[in-house]
């Protein structure tokens, strides 16, 4: 963006800011967050809904934070009420297979059925269908990419991990997450790790103090204009 356009936009923003609020009895509609303008981060929780999803949802609600859940179909089936709540409370739902096989070692038919069964389970539980795919272990190849494209979904990995599944320690999870946090980062976490959920109130407060808006993956990838079958972030060695 040129300097001139930037300054025009700045002027426009000031004008908007000083314009009187329109007289209306309705509550002001919340503007969508523009992650190209403000500091955003997307916390993502894999393999769930996990045992502690309810507590996590309470915390996210309390701090008005949004997250993305890459759900495993088998647990969607066993814990559908959490999935319904996730959708109702404005979180994003993604597909993380039905039973977590390595897609790069699976037959096409298996991959398709793993994805479809999870789409169906989420639809049944929450009335919505995931629009993003996170392949198990973050592993994909061209076959997986083609199948993701058939389902109309880009594949979303992560910019960094919290290492929560390996440390299982509240302080270590917070320290690691803050060390790798960056604008438009996508952080890998798990809602089946109790220490992740226990440490979430303080982690959210710290991230907010650092100026982050906690948003969904779709918010942070908006500017990437991903097509179905695309992968983001592009892993090292990935060729189109
Ligand atoms: Zn997983």
PDB file of N, CA and C in Angstrom, residues 39 41 43 59 63 170-171 173-175 177-179 181 199-214:
ATOM      1  N   UNK A  39      -3.470  -6.638  15.873  1.00  0.00           N
ATOM      2  CA  UNK A  39      -2.671  -7.814  16.224  1.00  0.00           C
ATOM      3  C   UNK A  39      -3.604  -8.981  16.564  1.00  0.00           C
ATOM      4  N   UNK A  41      -4.193 -13.383  16.951  1.00  0.00           N
ATOM      5  CA  UNK A  41      -3.583 -14.704  17.112  1.00  0.00           C
ATOM      6  C   UNK A  41      -4.714 -15.728  17.165  1.00  0.00           C
ATOM      7  N   UNK A  43      -5.654 -19.383  18.535  1.00  0.00           N
ATOM      8  CA  UNK A  43      -5.360 -20.591  19.309  1.00  0.00           C
ATOM      9  C   UNK A  43      -6.187 -21.722  18.712  1.00  0.00           C
ATOM     10  N   UNK A  59     -13.896 -20.528  30.014  1.00  0.00           N
ATOM     11  CA  UNK A  59     -12.815 -19.529  30.063  1.00  0.00           C
ATOM     12  C   UNK A  59     -12.857 -18.619  28.837  1.00  0.00           C
ATOM     13  N   UNK A  63     -13.507 -14.410  28.838  1.00  0.00           N
ATOM     14  CA  UNK A  63     -12.561 -13.407  28.333  1.00  0.00           C
ATOM     15  C   UNK A  63     -12.905 -12.952  26.912  1.00  0.00           C
ATOM     16  N   UNK A 170       1.703 -26.404  33.345  1.00  0.00           N
ATOM     17  CA  UNK A 170       1.051 -25.119  33.094  1.00  0.00           C
ATOM     18  C   UNK A 170       2.069 -24.034  32.747  1.00  0.00           C
ATOM     19  N   UNK A 171       3.093 -23.891  33.584  1.00  0.00           N
ATOM     20  CA  UNK A 171       4.076 -22.817  33.367  1.00  0.00           C
ATOM     21  C   UNK A 171       4.828 -23.002  32.046  1.00  0.00           C
ATOM     22  N   UNK A 173       3.801 -24.588  29.361  1.00  0.00           N
ATOM     23  CA  UNK A 173       2.887 -24.356  28.232  1.00  0.00           C
ATOM     24  C   UNK A 173       2.735 -22.848  27.994  1.00  0.00           C
ATOM     25  N   UNK A 174       2.582 -22.098  29.085  1.00  0.00           N
ATOM     26  CA  UNK A 174       2.432 -20.644  28.950  1.00  0.00           C
ATOM     27  C   UNK A 174       3.708 -20.029  28.386  1.00  0.00           C
ATOM     28  N   UNK A 175       4.842 -20.462  28.921  1.00  0.00           N
ATOM     29  CA  UNK A 175       6.124 -19.893  28.499  1.00  0.00           C
ATOM     30  C   UNK A 175       6.361 -20.166  27.005  1.00  0.00           C
ATOM     31  N   UNK A 177       4.135 -20.935  24.672  1.00  0.00           N
ATOM     32  CA  UNK A 177       3.154 -20.257  23.815  1.00  0.00           C
ATOM     33  C   UNK A 177       3.514 -18.784  23.655  1.00  0.00           C
ATOM     34  N   UNK A 178       3.907 -18.138  24.749  1.00  0.00           N
ATOM     35  CA  UNK A 178       4.257 -16.713  24.666  1.00  0.00           C
ATOM     36  C   UNK A 178       5.537 -16.518  23.857  1.00  0.00           C
ATOM     37  N   UNK A 179       6.447 -17.502  23.934  1.00  0.00           N
ATOM     38  CA  UNK A 179       7.704 -17.388  23.184  1.00  0.00           C
ATOM     39  C   UNK A 179       7.459 -17.454  21.676  1.00  0.00           C
ATOM     40  N   UNK A 181       4.387 -16.821  20.186  1.00  0.00           N
ATOM     41  CA  UNK A 181       3.266 -15.983  19.755  1.00  0.00           C
ATOM     42  C   UNK A 181       3.770 -14.899  18.813  1.00  0.00           C
ATOM     43  N   UNK A 199      -4.239 -23.490  32.566  1.00  0.00           N
ATOM     44  CA  UNK A 199      -3.427 -22.283  32.423  1.00  0.00           C
ATOM     45  C   UNK A 199      -4.035 -21.252  31.486  1.00  0.00           C
ATOM     46  N   UNK A 200      -5.189 -21.563  30.905  1.00  0.00           N
ATOM     47  CA  UNK A 200      -5.740 -20.695  29.868  1.00  0.00           C
ATOM     48  C   UNK A 200      -6.150 -19.312  30.368  1.00  0.00           C
ATOM     49  N   UNK A 201      -6.770 -19.176  31.564  1.00  0.00           N
ATOM     50  CA  UNK A 201      -7.155 -17.814  31.977  1.00  0.00           C
ATOM     51  C   UNK A 201      -5.945 -16.871  32.020  1.00  0.00           C
ATOM     52  N   UNK A 202      -4.867 -17.324  32.633  1.00  0.00           N
ATOM     53  CA  UNK A 202      -3.707 -16.441  32.750  1.00  0.00           C
ATOM     54  C   UNK A 202      -3.032 -16.225  31.399  1.00  0.00           C
ATOM     55  N   UNK A 203      -3.018 -17.251  30.540  1.00  0.00           N
ATOM     56  CA  UNK A 203      -2.422 -17.100  29.209  1.00  0.00           C
ATOM     57  C   UNK A 203      -3.209 -16.090  28.370  1.00  0.00           C
ATOM     58  N   UNK A 204      -4.527 -16.185  28.427  1.00  0.00           N
ATOM     59  CA  UNK A 204      -5.353 -15.247  27.652  1.00  0.00           C
ATOM     60  C   UNK A 204      -5.127 -13.820  28.151  1.00  0.00           C
ATOM     61  N   UNK A 205      -5.083 -13.654  29.476  1.00  0.00           N
ATOM     62  CA  UNK A 205      -4.868 -12.303  30.028  1.00  0.00           C
ATOM     63  C   UNK A 205      -3.537 -11.740  29.551  1.00  0.00           C
ATOM     64  N   UNK A 206      -2.495 -12.570  29.569  1.00  0.00           N
ATOM     65  CA  UNK A 206      -1.175 -12.092  29.139  1.00  0.00           C
ATOM     66  C   UNK A 206      -1.176 -11.733  27.649  1.00  0.00           C
ATOM     67  N   UNK A 207      -1.767 -12.587  26.825  1.00  0.00           N
ATOM     68  CA  UNK A 207      -1.823 -12.294  25.380  1.00  0.00           C
ATOM     69  C   UNK A 207      -2.593 -10.990  25.131  1.00  0.00           C
ATOM     70  N   UNK A 208      -3.690 -10.815  25.855  1.00  0.00           N
ATOM     71  CA  UNK A 208      -4.467  -9.579  25.673  1.00  0.00           C
ATOM     72  C   UNK A 208      -3.658  -8.354  26.120  1.00  0.00           C
ATOM     73  N   UNK A 209      -2.922  -8.511  27.204  1.00  0.00           N
ATOM     74  CA  UNK A 209      -2.062  -7.404  27.665  1.00  0.00           C
ATOM     75  C   UNK A 209      -1.000  -7.053  26.632  1.00  0.00           C
ATOM     76  N   UNK A 210      -0.598  -8.051  25.841  1.00  0.00           N
ATOM     77  CA  UNK A 210       0.387  -7.799  24.782  1.00  0.00           C
ATOM     78  C   UNK A 210      -0.282  -7.267  23.519  1.00  0.00           C
ATOM     79  N   UNK A 211      -1.582  -7.043  23.578  1.00  0.00           N
ATOM     80  CA  UNK A 211      -2.283  -6.408  22.462  1.00  0.00           C
ATOM     81  C   UNK A 211      -2.928  -7.366  21.478  1.00  0.00           C
ATOM     82  N   UNK A 212      -2.899  -8.650  21.786  1.00  0.00           N
ATOM     83  CA  UNK A 212      -3.477  -9.620  20.851  1.00  0.00           C
ATOM     84  C   UNK A 212      -4.998  -9.694  20.961  1.00  0.00           C
ATOM     85  N   UNK A 213      -5.627  -9.842  19.794  1.00  0.00           N
ATOM     86  CA  UNK A 213      -7.034 -10.218  19.725  1.00  0.00           C
ATOM     87  C   UNK A 213      -7.057 -11.722  19.469  1.00  0.00           C
ATOM     88  N   UNK A 214      -7.788 -12.448  20.284  1.00  0.00           N
ATOM     89  CA  UNK A 214      -7.864 -13.904  20.104  1.00  0.00           C
ATOM     90  C   UNK A 214      -9.016 -14.220  19.167  1.00  0.00           C
TER      91      UNK A 214
END
